[in-house]
CSV table of C-alpha atoms in Angstrom, one decimal:
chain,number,residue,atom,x,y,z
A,730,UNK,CA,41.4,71.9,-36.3
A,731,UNK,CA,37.4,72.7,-36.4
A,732,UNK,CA,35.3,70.7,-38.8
A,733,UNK,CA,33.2,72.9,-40.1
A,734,UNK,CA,31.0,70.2,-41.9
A,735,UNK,CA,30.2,67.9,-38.8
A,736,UNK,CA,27.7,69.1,-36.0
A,737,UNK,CA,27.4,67.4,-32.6
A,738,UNK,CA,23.8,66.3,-31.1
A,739,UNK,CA,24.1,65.5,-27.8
A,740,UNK,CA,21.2,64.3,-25.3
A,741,UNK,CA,20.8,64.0,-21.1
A,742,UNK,CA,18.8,64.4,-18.4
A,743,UNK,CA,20.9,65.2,-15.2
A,744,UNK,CA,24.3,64.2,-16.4
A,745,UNK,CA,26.5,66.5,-14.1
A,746,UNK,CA,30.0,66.4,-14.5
A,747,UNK,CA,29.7,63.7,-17.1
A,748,UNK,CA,27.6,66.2,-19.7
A,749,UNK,CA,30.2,68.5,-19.1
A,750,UNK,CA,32.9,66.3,-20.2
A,751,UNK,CA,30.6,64.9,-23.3
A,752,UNK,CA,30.7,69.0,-24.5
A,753,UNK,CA,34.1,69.8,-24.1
A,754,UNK,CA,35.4,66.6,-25.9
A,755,UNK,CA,33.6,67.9,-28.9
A,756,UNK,CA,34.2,71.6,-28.2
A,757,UNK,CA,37.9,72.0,-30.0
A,758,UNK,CA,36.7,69.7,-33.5
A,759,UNK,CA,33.3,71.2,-34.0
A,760,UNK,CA,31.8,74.5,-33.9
A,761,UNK,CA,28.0,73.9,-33.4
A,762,UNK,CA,27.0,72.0,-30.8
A,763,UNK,CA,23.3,71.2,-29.8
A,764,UNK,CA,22.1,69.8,-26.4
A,765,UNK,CA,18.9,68.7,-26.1
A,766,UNK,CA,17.7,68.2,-21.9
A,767,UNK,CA,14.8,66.3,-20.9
A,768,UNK,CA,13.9,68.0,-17.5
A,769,UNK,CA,17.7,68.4,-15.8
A,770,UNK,CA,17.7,69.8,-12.1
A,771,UNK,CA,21.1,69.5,-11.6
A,772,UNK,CA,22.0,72.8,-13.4
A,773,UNK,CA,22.9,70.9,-16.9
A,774,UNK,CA,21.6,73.6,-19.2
A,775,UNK,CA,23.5,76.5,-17.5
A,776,UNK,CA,26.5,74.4,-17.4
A,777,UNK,CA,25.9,73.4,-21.5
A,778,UNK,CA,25.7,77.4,-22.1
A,779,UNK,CA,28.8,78.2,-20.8
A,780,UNK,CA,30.2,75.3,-22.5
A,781,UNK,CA,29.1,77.3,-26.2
A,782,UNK,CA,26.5,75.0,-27.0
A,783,UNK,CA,23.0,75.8,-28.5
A,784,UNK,CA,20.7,74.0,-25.7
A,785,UNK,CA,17.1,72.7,-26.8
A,786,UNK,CA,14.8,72.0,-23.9
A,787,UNK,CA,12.3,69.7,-24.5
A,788,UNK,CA,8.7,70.0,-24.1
A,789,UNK,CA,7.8,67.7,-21.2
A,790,UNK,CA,4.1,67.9,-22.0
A,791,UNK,CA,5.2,65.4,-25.2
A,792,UNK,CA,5.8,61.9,-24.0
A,793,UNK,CA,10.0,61.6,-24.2
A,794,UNK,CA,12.0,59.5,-26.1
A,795,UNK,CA,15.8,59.9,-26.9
A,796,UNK,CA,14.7,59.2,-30.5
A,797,UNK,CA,12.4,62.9,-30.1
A,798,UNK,CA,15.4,64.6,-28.4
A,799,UNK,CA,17.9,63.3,-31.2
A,800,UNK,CA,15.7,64.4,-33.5
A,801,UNK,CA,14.2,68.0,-31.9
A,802,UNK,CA,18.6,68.5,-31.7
A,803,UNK,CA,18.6,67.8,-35.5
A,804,UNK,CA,16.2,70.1,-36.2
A,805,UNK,CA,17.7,72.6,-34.5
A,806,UNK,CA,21.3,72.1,-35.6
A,807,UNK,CA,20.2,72.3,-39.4
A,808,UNK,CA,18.7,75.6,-38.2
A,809,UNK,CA,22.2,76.7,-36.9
A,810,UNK,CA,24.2,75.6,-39.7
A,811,UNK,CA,21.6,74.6,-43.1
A,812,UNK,CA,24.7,73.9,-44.7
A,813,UNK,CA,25.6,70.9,-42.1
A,814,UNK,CA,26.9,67.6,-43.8
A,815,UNK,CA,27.5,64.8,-41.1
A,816,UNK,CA,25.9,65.0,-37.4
A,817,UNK,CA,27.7,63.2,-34.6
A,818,UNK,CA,25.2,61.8,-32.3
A,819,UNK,CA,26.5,61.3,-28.9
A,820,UNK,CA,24.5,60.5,-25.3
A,821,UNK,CA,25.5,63.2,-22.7
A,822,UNK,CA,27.1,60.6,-20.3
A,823,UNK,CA,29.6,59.7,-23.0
A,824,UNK,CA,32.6,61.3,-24.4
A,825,UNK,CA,34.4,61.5,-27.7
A,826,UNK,CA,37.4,59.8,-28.3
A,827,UNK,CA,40.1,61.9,-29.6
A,828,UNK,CA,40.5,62.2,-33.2
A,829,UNK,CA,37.3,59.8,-34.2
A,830,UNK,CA,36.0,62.8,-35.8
A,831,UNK,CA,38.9,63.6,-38.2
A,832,UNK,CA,38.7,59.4,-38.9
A,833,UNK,CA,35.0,59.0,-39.5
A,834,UNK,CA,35.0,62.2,-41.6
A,835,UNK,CA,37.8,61.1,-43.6
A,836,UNK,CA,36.1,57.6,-44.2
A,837,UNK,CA,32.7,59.2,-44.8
A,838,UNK,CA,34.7,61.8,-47.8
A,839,UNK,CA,35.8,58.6,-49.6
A,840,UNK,CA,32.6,56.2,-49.3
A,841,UNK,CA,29.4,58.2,-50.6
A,842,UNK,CA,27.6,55.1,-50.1
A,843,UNK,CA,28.2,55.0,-46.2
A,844,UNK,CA,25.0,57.0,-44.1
A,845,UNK,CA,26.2,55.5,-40.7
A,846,UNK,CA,29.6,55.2,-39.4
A,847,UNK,CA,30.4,54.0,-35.7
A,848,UNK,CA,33.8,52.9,-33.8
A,849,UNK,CA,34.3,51.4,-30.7
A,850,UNK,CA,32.3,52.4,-27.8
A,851,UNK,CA,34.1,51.4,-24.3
A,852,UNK,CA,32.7,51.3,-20.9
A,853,UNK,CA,34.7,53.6,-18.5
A,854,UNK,CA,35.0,51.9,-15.7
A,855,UNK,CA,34.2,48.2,-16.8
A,856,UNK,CA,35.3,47.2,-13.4
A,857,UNK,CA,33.3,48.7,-11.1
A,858,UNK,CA,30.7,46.0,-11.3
A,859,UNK,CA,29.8,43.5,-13.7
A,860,UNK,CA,27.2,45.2,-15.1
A,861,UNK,CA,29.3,47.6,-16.3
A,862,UNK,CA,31.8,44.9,-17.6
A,863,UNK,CA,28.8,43.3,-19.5
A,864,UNK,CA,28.3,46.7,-21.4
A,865,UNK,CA,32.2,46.5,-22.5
A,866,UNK,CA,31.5,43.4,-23.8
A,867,UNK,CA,28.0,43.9,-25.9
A,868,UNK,CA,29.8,46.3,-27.3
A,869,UNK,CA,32.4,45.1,-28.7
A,870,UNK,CA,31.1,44.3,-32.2
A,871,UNK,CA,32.7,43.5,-35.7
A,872,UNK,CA,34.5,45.7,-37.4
A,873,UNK,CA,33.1,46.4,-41.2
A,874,UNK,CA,30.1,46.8,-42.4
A,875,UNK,CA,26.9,46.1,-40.2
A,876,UNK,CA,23.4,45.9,-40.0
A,877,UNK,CA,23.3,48.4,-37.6
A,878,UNK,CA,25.0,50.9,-34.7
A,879,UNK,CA,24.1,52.4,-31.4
A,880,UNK,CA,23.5,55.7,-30.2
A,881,UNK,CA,26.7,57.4,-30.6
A,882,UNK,CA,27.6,57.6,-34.5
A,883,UNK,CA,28.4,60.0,-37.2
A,884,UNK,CA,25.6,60.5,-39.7
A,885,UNK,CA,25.2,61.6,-43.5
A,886,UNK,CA,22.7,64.5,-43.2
A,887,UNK,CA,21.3,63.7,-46.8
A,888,UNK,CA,20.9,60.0,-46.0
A,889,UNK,CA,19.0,61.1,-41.9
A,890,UNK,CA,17.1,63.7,-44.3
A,891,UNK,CA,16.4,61.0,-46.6
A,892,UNK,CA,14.1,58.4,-44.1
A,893,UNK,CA,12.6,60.8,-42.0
A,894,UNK,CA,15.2,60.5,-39.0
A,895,UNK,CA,14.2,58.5,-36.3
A,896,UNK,CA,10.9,57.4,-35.2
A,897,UNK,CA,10.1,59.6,-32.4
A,898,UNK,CA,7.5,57.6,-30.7
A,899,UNK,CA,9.9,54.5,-30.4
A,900,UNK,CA,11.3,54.0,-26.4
A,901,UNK,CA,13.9,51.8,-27.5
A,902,UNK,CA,15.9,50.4,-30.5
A,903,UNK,CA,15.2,53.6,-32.5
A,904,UNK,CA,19.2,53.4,-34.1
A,905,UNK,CA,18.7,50.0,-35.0
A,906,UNK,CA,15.4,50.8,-36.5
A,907,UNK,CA,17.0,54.3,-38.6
A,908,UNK,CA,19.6,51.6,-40.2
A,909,UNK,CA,16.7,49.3,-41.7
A,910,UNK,CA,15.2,52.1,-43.7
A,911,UNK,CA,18.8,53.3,-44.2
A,912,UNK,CA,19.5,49.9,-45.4
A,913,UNK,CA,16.1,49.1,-47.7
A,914,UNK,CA,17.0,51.9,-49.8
A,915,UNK,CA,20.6,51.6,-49.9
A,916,UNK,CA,22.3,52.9,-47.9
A,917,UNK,CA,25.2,51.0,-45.5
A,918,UNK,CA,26.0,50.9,-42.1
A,919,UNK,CA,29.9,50.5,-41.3
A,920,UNK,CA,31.7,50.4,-38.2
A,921,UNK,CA,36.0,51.4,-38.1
A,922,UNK,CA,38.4,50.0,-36.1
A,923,UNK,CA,38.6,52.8,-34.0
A,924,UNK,CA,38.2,54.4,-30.6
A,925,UNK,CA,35.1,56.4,-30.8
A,926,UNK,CA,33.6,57.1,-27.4
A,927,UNK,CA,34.2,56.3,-23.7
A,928,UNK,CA,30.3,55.9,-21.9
A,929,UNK,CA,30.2,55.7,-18.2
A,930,UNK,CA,27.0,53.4,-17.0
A,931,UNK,CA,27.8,54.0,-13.9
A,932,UNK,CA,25.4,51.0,-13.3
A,933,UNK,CA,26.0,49.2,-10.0
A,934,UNK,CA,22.7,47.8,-9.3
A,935,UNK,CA,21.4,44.2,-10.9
A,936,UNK,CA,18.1,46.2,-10.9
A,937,UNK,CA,19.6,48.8,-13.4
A,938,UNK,CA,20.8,45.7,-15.6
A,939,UNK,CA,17.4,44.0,-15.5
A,940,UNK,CA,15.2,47.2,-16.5
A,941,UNK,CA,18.0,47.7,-19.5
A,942,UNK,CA,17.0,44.6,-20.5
A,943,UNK,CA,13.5,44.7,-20.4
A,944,UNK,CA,13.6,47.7,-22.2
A,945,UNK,CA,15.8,45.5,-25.1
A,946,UNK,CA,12.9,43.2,-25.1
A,947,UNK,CA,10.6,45.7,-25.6
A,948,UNK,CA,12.7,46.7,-28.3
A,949,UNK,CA,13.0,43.3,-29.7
A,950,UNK,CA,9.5,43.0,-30.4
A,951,UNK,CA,8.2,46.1,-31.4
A,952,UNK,CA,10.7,47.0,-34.1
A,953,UNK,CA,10.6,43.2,-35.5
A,954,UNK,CA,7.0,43.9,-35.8
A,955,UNK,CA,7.1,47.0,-37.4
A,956,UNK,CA,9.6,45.5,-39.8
A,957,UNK,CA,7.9,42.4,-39.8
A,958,UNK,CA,7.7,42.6,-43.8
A,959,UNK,CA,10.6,43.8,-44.6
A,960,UNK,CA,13.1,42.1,-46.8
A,961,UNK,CA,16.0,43.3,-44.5
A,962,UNK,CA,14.2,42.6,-41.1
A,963,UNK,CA,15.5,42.9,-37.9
A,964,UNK,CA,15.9,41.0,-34.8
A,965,UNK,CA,13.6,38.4,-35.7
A,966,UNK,CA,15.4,35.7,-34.6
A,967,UNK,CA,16.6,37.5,-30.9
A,968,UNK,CA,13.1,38.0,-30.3
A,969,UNK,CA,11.9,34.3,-30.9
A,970,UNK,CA,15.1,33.0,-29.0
A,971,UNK,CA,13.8,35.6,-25.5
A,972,UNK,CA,10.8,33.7,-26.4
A,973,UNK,CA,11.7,30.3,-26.3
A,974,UNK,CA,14.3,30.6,-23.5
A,975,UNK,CA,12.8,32.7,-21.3
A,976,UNK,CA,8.7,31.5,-21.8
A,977,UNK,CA,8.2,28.2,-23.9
A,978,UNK,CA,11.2,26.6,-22.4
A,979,UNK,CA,10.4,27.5,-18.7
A,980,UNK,CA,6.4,26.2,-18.6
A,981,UNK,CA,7.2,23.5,-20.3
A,982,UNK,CA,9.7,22.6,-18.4
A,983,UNK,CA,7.2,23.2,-15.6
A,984,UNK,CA,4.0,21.7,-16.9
A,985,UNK,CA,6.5,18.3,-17.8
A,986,UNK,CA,7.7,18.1,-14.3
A,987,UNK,CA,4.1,18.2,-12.6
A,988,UNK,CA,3.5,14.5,-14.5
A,989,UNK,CA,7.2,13.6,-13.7
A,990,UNK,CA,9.7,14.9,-11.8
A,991,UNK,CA,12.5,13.7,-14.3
A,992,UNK,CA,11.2,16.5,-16.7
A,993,UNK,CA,13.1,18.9,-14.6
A,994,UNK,CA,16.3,17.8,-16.1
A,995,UNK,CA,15.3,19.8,-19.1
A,996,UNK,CA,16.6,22.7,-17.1
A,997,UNK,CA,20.3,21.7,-18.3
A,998,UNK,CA,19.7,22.7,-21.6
A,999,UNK,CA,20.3,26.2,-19.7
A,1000,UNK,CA,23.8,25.0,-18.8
A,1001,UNK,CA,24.5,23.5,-22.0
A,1002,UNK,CA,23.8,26.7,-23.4
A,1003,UNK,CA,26.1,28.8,-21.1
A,1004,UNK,CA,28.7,26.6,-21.9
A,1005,UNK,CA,28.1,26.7,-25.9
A,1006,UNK,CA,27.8,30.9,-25.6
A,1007,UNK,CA,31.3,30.9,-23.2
A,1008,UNK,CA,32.9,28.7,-25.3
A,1009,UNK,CA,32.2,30.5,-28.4
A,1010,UNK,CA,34.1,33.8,-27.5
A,1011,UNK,CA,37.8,33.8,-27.7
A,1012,UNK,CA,40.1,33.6,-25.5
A,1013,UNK,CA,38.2,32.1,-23.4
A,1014,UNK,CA,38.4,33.7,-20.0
A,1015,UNK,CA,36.5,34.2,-16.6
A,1016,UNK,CA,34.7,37.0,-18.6
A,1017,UNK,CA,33.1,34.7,-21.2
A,1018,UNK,CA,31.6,32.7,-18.8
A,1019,UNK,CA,30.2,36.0,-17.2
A,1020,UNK,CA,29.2,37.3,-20.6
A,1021,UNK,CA,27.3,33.9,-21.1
A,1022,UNK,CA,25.7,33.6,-18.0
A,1023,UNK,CA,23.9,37.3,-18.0
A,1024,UNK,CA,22.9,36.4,-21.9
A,1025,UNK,CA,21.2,33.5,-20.7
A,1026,UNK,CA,19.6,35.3,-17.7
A,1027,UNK,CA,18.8,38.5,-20.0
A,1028,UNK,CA,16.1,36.0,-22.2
A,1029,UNK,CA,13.8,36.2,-19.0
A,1030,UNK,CA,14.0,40.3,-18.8
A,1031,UNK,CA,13.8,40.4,-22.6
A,1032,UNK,CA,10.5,38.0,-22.2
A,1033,UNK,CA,8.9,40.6,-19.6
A,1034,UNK,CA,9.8,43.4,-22.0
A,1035,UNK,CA,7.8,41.6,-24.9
A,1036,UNK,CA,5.0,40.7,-22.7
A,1037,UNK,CA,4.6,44.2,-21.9
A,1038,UNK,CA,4.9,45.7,-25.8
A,1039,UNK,CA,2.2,43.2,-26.6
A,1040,UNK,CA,0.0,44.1,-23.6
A,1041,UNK,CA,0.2,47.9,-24.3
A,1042,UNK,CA,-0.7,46.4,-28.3
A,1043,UNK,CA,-3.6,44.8,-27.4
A,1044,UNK,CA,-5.0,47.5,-24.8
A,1045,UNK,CA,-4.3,50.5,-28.0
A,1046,UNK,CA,-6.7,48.5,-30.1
A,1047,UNK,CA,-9.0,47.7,-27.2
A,1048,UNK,CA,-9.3,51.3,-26.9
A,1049,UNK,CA,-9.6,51.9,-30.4
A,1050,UNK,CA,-12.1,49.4,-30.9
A,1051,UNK,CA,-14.8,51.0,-28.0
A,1052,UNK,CA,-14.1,54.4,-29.5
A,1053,UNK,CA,-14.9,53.2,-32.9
A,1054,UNK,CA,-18.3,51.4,-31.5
């Protein structure tokens, strides 16, 4: 049955087979689709026509951001259809799960206080490394209401409308940073015990995992800035614990052991905390300890990421500063 008050945003850059998958799990619920493409060469916006979607291809002149394609793909799909209610967001290497649509609509019609609804989003092929498997894991979160969801979600139009939609010059964390203003005013963020979509990472390389988590540094510390004076906040306390884990920790740890070589037993408060993180996931299993291991390793990618928001900070003003003399 087509949902005639849902429209589907999706976003990729050289997807393949995968974008063509994302489409046509969307293709028999929805009747307007928008794809937005950031520069494909593999033949993803002829292959997104054909599919029946309305394709949106970005100005590469603009510095990109998946928050500027979700939000040029909203533009355009209140253009197609004014009368649009909810948009399903959706990355173009991911795929709907079978009937989350009818679900989330259904829980949307009976809580008007709901702008953000989100399911479970599963790696699909959590085996074929452990980066992949890690992925699985992070996203495995609570089920009820939350503080906020990822980049696949279903969204009230009037609530999106409401806050300006994403912030467009944000590189990372831009969902996260929707729900705050979603949530100052209001609004609330829930996520169902359901199946929602099925992502391939397709991440094989520790490389890939470390610049993904550089990036969540990065993320860390600019929106927890920007919401630095919010009564909600957000991710206060994950940037101060990449901070103290992956920089304070570390050089003093360093500096201690250059008067005595002793100090350098500081570094099991590392292994102490592997074994507090495994421990604290149930059942515990070979996966926890993997889980724990990567989070503890991730505070010295999120560190680099932090360093490199604050660098590009202070250089802005720098700038600013000789122009204004």
């Amino acid at each position: 049955m087509i949902l005639n008050n849902i429209g589907v945003v999706a976003i990729g850059r050289n997807e393949g087979e995968r974008l063509i998958d994302c489409l046509a799990s969307a293709r028999s619920d929805v009747r307007d689709i928008v794809y937005v493409d950031s520069g494909s060469t593999d033949g993803s916006i002829v292959a997104a026509e054909q599919i029946g979607a309305f394709v949106v291809a970005l100005d590469l002149s603009r510095p990109f951001t998946a928050a500027r394609a979700r939000n040029e793909g909203f533009v355009a799909l209140k253009a197609l259809r004014p009368d649009v209610r909810f948009v399903q967001f959706v990355d173009g290497d991911c795929t709907l799960a079978r009937e989350w649509l009818d679900k989330a609509l259904a829980f949307m019609e009976q809580r008007e206080d709901v702008a953000i609804v989100c399911g479970r989003r599963r790696e699909r092929h959590p085996a074929a490394s452990v980066y992949n498997e890690l992925c699985d894991l992070e996203w495995d979160t609570p089920i009820g209401e939350a503080s906020a969801c990822g980049g696949d979600a279903l969204v009230r139009v009037k609530a999106f409308e409401a806050v300006g939609g994403f912030r467009s010059q944000l590189i990372a964390g831009e969902e996260p940073e929707l729900c705050v203003r979603l949530r100052e005013i209001g609004w609330r963020i829930w996520r169902l015990d359901a199946e929602m979509t099925f992502h391939d990472a397709a991440m094989r390389r520790f490389g890939q995992w470390w610049v993904r988590a550089v990036r969540c540094g990065h993320a860390y510390a600019e929106v927890s800035r920007l919401h630095r004076t919010s009564p909600v906040g957000i991710w206060r306390r994950e940037t101060a614990r990449a901070v103290f884990w992956g920089g304070l920790l570390p050089i003093a740890i360093c500096l201690a052991a250059m008067v005595h070589v002793v100090a350098l037993g500081g570094a099991l408060a590392y292994f102490l905390q592997v074994c507090r993180i495994a421990f604290a996931r149930e059942p515990i299993s070979s996966h926890s300890w993997v889980y724990a291991v990567f989070v503890m390793l991730a505070k010295f990618a999120e560190v680099q990421g932090i360093l490199t928001f604050y660098r590009r900070q202070w250089h802005r003003q720098a700038s600013t500063l000789i122009e204004y003399k």
